[in-house]
PDB file of C-alpha atoms in Angstrom:
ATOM      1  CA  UNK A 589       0.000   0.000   0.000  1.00  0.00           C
ATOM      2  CA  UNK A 590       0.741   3.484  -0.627  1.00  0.00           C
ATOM      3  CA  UNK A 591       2.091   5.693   2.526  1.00  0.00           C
ATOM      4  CA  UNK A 592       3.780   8.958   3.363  1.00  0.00           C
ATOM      5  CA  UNK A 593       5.504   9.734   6.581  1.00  0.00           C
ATOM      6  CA  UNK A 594       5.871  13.187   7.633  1.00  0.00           C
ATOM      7  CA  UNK A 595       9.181  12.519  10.421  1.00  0.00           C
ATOM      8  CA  UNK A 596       8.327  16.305  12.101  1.00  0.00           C
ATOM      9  CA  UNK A 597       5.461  17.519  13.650  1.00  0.00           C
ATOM     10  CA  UNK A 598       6.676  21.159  13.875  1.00  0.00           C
ATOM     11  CA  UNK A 599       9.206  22.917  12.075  1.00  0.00           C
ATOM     12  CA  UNK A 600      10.083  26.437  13.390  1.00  0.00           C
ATOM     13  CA  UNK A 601      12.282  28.879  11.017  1.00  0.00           C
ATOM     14  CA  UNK A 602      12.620  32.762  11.645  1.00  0.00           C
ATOM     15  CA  UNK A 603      11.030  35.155   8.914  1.00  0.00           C
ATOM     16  CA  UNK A 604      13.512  34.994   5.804  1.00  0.00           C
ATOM     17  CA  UNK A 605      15.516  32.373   6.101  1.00  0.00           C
ATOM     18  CA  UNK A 606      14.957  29.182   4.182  1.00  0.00           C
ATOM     19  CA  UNK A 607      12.775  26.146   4.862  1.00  0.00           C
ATOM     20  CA  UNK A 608      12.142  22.694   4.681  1.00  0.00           C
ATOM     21  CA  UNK A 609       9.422  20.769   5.272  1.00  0.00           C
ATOM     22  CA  UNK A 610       9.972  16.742   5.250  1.00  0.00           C
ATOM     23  CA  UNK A 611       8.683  14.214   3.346  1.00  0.00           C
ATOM     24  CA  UNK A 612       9.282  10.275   2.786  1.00  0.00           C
ATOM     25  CA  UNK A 613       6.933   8.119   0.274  1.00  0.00           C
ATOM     26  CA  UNK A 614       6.602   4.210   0.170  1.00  0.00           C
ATOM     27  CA  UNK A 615       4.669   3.490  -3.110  1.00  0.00           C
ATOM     28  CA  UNK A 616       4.449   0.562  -5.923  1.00  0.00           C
ATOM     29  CA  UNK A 617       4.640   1.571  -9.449  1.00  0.00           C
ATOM     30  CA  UNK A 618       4.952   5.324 -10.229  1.00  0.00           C
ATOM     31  CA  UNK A 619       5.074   7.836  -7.317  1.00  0.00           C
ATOM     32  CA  UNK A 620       1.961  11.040  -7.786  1.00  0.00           C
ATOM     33  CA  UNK A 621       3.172  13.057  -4.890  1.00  0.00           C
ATOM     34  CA  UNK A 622       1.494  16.469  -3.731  1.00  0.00           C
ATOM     35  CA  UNK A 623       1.806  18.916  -0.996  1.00  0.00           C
ATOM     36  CA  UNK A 624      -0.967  20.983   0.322  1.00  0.00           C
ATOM     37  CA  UNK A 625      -1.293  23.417   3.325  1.00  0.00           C
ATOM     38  CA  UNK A 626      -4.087  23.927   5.511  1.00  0.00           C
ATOM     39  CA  UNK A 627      -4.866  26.867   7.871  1.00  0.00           C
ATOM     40  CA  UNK A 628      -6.891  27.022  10.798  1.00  0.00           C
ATOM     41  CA  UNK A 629     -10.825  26.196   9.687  1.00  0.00           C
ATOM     42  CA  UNK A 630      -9.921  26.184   6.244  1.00  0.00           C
ATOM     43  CA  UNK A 631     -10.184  23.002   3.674  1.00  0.00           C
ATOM     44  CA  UNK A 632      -6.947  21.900   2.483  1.00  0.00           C
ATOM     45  CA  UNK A 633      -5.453  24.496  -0.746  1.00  0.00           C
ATOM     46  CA  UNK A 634      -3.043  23.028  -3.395  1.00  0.00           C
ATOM     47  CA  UNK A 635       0.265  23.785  -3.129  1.00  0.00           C
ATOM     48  CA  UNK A 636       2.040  21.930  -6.073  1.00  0.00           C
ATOM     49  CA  UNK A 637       3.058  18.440  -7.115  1.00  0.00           C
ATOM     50  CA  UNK A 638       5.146  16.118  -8.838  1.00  0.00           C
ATOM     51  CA  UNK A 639       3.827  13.461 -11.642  1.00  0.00           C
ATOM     52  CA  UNK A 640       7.103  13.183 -13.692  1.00  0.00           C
ATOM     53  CA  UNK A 641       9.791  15.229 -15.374  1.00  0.00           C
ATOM     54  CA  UNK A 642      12.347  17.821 -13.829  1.00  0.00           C
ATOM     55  CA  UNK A 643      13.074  16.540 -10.133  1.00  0.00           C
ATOM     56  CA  UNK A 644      12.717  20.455  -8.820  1.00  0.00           C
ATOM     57  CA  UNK A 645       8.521  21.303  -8.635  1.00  0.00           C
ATOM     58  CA  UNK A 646       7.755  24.421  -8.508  1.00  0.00           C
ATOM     59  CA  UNK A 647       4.570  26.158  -6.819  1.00  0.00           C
ATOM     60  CA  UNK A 648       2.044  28.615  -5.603  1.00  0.00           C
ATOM     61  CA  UNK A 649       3.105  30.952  -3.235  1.00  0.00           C
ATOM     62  CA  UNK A 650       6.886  30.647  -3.446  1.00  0.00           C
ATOM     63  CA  UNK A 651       6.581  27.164  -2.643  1.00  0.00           C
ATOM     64  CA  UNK A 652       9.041  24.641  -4.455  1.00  0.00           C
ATOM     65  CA  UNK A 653       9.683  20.316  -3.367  1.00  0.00           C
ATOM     66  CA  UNK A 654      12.327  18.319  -4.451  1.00  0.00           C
ATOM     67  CA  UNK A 655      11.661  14.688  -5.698  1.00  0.00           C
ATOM     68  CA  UNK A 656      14.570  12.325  -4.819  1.00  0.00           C
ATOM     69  CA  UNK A 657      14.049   9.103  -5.998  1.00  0.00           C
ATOM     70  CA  UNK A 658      16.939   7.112  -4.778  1.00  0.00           C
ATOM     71  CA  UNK A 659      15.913   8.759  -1.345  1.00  0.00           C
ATOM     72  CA  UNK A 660      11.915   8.282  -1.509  1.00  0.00           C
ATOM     73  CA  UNK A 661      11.920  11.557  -0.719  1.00  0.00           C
ATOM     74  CA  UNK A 662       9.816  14.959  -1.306  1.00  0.00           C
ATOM     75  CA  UNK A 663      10.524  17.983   0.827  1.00  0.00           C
ATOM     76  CA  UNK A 664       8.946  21.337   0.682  1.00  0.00           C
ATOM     77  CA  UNK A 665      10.959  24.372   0.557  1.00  0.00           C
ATOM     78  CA  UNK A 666      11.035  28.134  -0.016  1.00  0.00           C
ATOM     79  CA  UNK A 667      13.613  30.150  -0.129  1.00  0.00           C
ATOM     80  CA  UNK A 668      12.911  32.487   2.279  1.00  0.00           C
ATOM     81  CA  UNK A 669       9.630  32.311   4.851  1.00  0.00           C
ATOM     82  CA  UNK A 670       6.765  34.517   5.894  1.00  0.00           C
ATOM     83  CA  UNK A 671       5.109  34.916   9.016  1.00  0.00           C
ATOM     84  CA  UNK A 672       2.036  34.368   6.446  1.00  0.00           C
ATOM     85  CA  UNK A 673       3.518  31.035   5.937  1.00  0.00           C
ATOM     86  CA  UNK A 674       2.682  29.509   9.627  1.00  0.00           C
ATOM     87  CA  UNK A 675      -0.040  26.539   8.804  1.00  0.00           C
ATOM     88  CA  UNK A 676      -0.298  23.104   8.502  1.00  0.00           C
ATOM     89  CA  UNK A 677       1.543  21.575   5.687  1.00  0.00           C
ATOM     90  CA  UNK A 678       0.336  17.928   4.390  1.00  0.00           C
ATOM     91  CA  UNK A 679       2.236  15.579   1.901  1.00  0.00           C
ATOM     92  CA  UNK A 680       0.047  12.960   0.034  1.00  0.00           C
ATOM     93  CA  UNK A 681       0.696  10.335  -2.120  1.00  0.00           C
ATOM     94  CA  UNK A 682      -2.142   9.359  -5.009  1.00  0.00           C
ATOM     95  CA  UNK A 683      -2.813   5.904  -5.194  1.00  0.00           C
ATOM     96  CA  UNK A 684      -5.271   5.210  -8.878  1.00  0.00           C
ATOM     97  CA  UNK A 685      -7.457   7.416  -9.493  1.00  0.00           C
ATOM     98  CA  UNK A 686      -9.388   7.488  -6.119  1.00  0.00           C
ATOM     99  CA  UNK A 687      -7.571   7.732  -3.460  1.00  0.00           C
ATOM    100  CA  UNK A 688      -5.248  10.095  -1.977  1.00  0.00           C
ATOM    101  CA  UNK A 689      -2.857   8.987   1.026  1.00  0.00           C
ATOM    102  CA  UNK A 690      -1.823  12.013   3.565  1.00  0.00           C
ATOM    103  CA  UNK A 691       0.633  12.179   6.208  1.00  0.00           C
ATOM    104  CA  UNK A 692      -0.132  13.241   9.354  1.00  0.00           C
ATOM    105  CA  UNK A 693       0.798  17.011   8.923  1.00  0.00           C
ATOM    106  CA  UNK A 694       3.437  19.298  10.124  1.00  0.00           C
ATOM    107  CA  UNK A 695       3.334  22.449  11.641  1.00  0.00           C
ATOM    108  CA  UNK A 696       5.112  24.938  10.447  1.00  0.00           C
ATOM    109  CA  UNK A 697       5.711  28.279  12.685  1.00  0.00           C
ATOM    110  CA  UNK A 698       7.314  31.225  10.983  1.00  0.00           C
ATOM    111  CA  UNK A 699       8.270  33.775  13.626  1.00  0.00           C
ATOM    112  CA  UNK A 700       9.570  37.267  12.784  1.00  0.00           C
TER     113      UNK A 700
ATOM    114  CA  UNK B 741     -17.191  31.927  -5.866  1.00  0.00           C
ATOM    115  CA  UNK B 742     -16.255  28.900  -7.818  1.00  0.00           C
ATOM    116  CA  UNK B 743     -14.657  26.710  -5.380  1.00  0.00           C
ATOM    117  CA  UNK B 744     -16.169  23.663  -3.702  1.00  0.00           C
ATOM    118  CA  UNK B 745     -18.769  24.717  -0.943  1.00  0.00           C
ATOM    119  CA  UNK B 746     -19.563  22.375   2.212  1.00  0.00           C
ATOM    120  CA  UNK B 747     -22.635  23.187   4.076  1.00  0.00           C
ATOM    121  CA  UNK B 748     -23.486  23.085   7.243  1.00  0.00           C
ATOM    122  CA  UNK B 749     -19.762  24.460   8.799  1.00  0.00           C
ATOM    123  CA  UNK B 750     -20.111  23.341  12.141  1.00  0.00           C
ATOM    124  CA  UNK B 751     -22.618  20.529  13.427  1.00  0.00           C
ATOM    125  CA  UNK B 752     -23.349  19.699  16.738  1.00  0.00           C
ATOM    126  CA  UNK B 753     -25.051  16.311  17.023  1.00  0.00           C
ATOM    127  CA  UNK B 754     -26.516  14.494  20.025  1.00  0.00           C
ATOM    128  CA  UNK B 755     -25.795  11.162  20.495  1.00  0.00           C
ATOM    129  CA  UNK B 756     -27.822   8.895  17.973  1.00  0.00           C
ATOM    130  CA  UNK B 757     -28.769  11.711  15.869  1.00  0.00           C
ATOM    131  CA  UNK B 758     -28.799  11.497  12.190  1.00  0.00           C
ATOM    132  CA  UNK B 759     -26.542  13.928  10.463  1.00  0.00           C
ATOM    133  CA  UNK B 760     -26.083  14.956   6.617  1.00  0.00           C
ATOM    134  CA  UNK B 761     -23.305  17.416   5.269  1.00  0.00           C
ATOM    135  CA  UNK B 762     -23.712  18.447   1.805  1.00  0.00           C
ATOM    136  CA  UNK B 763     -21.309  19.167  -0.708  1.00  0.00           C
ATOM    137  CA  UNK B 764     -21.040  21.342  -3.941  1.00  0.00           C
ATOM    138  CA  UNK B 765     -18.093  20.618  -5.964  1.00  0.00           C
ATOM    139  CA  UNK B 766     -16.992  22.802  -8.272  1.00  0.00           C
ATOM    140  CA  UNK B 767     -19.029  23.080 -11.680  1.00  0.00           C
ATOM    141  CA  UNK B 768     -18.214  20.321 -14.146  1.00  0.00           C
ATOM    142  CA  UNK B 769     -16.074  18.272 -11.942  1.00  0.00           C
ATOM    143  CA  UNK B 770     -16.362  14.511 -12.582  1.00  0.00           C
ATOM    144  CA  UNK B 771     -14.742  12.925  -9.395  1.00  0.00           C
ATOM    145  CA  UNK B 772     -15.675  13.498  -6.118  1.00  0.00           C
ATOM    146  CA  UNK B 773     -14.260  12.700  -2.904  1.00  0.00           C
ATOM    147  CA  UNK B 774     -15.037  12.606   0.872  1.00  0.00           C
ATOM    148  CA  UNK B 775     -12.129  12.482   3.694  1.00  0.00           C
ATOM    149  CA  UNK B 776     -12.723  12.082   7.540  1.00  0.00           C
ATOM    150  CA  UNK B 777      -9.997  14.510   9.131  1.00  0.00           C
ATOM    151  CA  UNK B 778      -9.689  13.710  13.342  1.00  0.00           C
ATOM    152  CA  UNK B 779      -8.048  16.323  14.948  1.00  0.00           C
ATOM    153  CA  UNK B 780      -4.440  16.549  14.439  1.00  0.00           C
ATOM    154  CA  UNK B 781      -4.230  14.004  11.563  1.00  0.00           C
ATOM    155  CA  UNK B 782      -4.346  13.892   7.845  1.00  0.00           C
ATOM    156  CA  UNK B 783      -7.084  13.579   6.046  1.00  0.00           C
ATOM    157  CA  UNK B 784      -8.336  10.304   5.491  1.00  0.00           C
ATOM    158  CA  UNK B 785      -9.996   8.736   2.541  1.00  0.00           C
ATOM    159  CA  UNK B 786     -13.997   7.925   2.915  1.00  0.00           C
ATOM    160  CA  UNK B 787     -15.510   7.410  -0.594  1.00  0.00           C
ATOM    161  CA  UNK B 788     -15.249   8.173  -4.218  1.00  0.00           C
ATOM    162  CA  UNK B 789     -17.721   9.411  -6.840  1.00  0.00           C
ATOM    163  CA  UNK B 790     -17.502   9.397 -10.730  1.00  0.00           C
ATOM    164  CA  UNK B 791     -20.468  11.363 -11.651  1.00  0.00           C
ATOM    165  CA  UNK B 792     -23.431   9.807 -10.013  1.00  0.00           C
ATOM    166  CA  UNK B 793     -21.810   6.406  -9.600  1.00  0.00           C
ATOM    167  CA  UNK B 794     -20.063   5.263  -6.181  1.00  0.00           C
ATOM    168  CA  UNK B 795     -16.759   3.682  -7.150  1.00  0.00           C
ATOM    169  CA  UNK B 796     -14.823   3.093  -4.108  1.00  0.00           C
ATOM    170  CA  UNK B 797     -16.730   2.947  -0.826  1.00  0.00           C
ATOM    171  CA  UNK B 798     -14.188   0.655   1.140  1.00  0.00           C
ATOM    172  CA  UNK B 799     -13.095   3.902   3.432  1.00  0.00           C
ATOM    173  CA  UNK B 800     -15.961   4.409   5.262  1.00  0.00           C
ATOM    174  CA  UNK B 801     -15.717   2.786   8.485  1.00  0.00           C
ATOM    175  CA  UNK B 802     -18.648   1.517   9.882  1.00  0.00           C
ATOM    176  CA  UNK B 803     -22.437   0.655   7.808  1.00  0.00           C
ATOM    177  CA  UNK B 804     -23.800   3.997   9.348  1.00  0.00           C
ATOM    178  CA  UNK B 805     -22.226   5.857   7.418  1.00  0.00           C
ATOM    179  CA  UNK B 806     -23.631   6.376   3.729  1.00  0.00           C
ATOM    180  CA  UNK B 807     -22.842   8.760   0.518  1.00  0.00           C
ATOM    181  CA  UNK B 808     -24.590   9.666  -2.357  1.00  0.00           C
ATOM    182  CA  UNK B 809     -24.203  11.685  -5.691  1.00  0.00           C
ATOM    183  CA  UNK B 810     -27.884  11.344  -6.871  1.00  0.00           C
ATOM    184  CA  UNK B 811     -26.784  13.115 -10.393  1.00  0.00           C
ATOM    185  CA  UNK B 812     -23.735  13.180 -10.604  1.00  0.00           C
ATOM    186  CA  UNK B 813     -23.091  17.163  -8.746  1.00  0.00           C
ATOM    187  CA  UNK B 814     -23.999  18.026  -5.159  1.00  0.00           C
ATOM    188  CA  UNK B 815     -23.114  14.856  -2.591  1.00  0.00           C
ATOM    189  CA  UNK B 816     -24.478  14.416   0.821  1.00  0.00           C
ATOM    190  CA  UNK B 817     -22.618  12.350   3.128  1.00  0.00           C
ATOM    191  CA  UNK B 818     -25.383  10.809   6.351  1.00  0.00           C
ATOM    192  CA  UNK B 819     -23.859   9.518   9.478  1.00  0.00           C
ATOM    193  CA  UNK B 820     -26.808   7.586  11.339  1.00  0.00           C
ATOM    194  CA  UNK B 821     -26.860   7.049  14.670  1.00  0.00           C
ATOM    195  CA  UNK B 822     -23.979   9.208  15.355  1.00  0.00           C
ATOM    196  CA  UNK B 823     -21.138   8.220  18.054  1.00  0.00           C
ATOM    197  CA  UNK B 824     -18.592  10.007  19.861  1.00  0.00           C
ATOM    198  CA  UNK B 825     -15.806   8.879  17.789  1.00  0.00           C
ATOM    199  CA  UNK B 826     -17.848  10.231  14.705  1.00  0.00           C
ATOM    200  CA  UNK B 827     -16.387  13.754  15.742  1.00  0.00           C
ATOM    201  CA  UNK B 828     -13.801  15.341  12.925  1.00  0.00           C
ATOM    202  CA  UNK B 829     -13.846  17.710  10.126  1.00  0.00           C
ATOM    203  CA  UNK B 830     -15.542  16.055   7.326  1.00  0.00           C
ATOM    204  CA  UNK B 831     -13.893  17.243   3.981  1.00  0.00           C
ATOM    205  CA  UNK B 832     -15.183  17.225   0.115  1.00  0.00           C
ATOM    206  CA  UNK B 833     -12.886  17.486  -2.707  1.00  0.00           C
ATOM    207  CA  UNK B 834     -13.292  17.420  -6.306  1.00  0.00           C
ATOM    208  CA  UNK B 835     -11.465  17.115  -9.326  1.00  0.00           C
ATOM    209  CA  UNK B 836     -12.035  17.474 -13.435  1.00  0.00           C
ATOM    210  CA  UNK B 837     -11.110  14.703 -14.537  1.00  0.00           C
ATOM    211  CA  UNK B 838     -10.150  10.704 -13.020  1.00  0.00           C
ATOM    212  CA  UNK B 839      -7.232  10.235 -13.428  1.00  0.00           C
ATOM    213  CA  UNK B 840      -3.930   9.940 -11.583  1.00  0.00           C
ATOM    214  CA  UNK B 841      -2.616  13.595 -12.303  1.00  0.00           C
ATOM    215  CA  UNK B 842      -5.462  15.217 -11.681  1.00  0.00           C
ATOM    216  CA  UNK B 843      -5.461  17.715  -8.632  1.00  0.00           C
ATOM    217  CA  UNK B 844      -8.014  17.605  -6.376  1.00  0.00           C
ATOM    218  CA  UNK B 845      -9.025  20.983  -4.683  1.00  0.00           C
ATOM    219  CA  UNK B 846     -11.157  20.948  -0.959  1.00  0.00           C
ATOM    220  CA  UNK B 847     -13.600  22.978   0.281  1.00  0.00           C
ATOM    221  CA  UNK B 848     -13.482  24.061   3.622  1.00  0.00           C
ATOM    222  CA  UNK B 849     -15.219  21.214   5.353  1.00  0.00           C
ATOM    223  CA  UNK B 850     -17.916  20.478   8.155  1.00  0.00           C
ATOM    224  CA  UNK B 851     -16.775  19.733  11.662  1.00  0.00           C
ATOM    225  CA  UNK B 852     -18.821  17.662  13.403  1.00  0.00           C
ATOM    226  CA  UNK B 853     -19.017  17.028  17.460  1.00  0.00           C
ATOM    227  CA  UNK B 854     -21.149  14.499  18.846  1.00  0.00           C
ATOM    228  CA  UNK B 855     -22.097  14.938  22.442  1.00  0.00           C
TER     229      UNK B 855
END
């Protein structure tokens, strides 16, 4: 079965410098891998994702992941937060056409 | 606006009560989706709709719980008999098109508390 581990539950980073925001996948076959973010008593907004091609994704909102095959990997980053960035950030792996499989979130606290 | 639109917000259910949260996906979409969020956790995956047709039931987790797409646009998802542990945010997605690469997009969900 498809999974996705999310390793942190919080990441903290002051405003401006760079961050990352982790992301392992375990899938069979090809890997559909998307990031969303989620703020308080909102639904979940698209943030980007990867189906195949260049290994570097880029985003909405400055947003950009890295796909890493040999690593089963797909980290979020930007090169340089917000304090508008503080949410909930969710990786997700698609498995057929019905099913999406989310990790368990990580927090992500910007402070200026 | 043109995004997908969950209705009631917030619920508040006795114990045993009936429940139905309705869902408007965007206009034109062909798949539909329904995730049970608990708090602090991802999303997880309830049932899927191609137009009116249920394809993929096998998430939701107990026989009280039943969706339906009656043609093929707005979905209501029923929880009968509600429990405790029946308490999350309830979220709708939709898409365009089925298919792997298709994005799915949320609305804002319903979160439910049972007393």
């Amino acid at each position: 079965a498809q999974s996705v581990a999310q390793p942190e539950d919080q990441v903290n980073v002051a405003e401006g410098n760079p961050l990352t925001v982790k992301c392992t996948y375990s899938v069979s076959g090809n890997p559909y891998l998307f990031w969303y973010v989620q703020y308080p008593n909102r639904g979940l907004q698209f943030l980007l994702k990867y189906i195949t091609g260049d290994n570097l994704v880029k985003g909405s909102y400055g947003f950009e992941a890295e796909f890493n095959k040999s690593q089963t990997s797909f980290h979020l980053k930007k090169p340089s937060a917000l304090v508008s960035d503080s949410a909930l950030y969710f990786c997700a792996v698609r498995d057929g056409i019905n099913k999406f499989y989310f990790g368990s979130g990580t927090k992500l606290n910007v402070k200026p | 606006g043109a995004g997908v639109s969950q209705s009631p917000r917030y619920k508040v259910a006795k114990r045993g009560q009936d429940v139905a949260l309705r869902c408007d996906p965007i206009s034109g979409h062909v798949s539909l989706f329904w995730y049970q969020q608990a708090l602090g956790q991802g999303p997880e995956f309830l049932t899927y709709f191609q137009n009116e047709a249920q394809l993929d039931k096998s998430g939701l987790p107990s026989d009280r719980f039943f969706a339906e797409r009656p043609e093929g646009s707005v979905s209501t998802l029923k929880i009968q008999r509600t429990q405790q542990e029946d308490s999350a945010v309830y979220l709708c997605a939709s898409s365009l098109v089925p298919g792997t690469t298709d994005t799915q997009y949320f609305g804002p969900g319903t979160r439910l508390t049972v007393l």
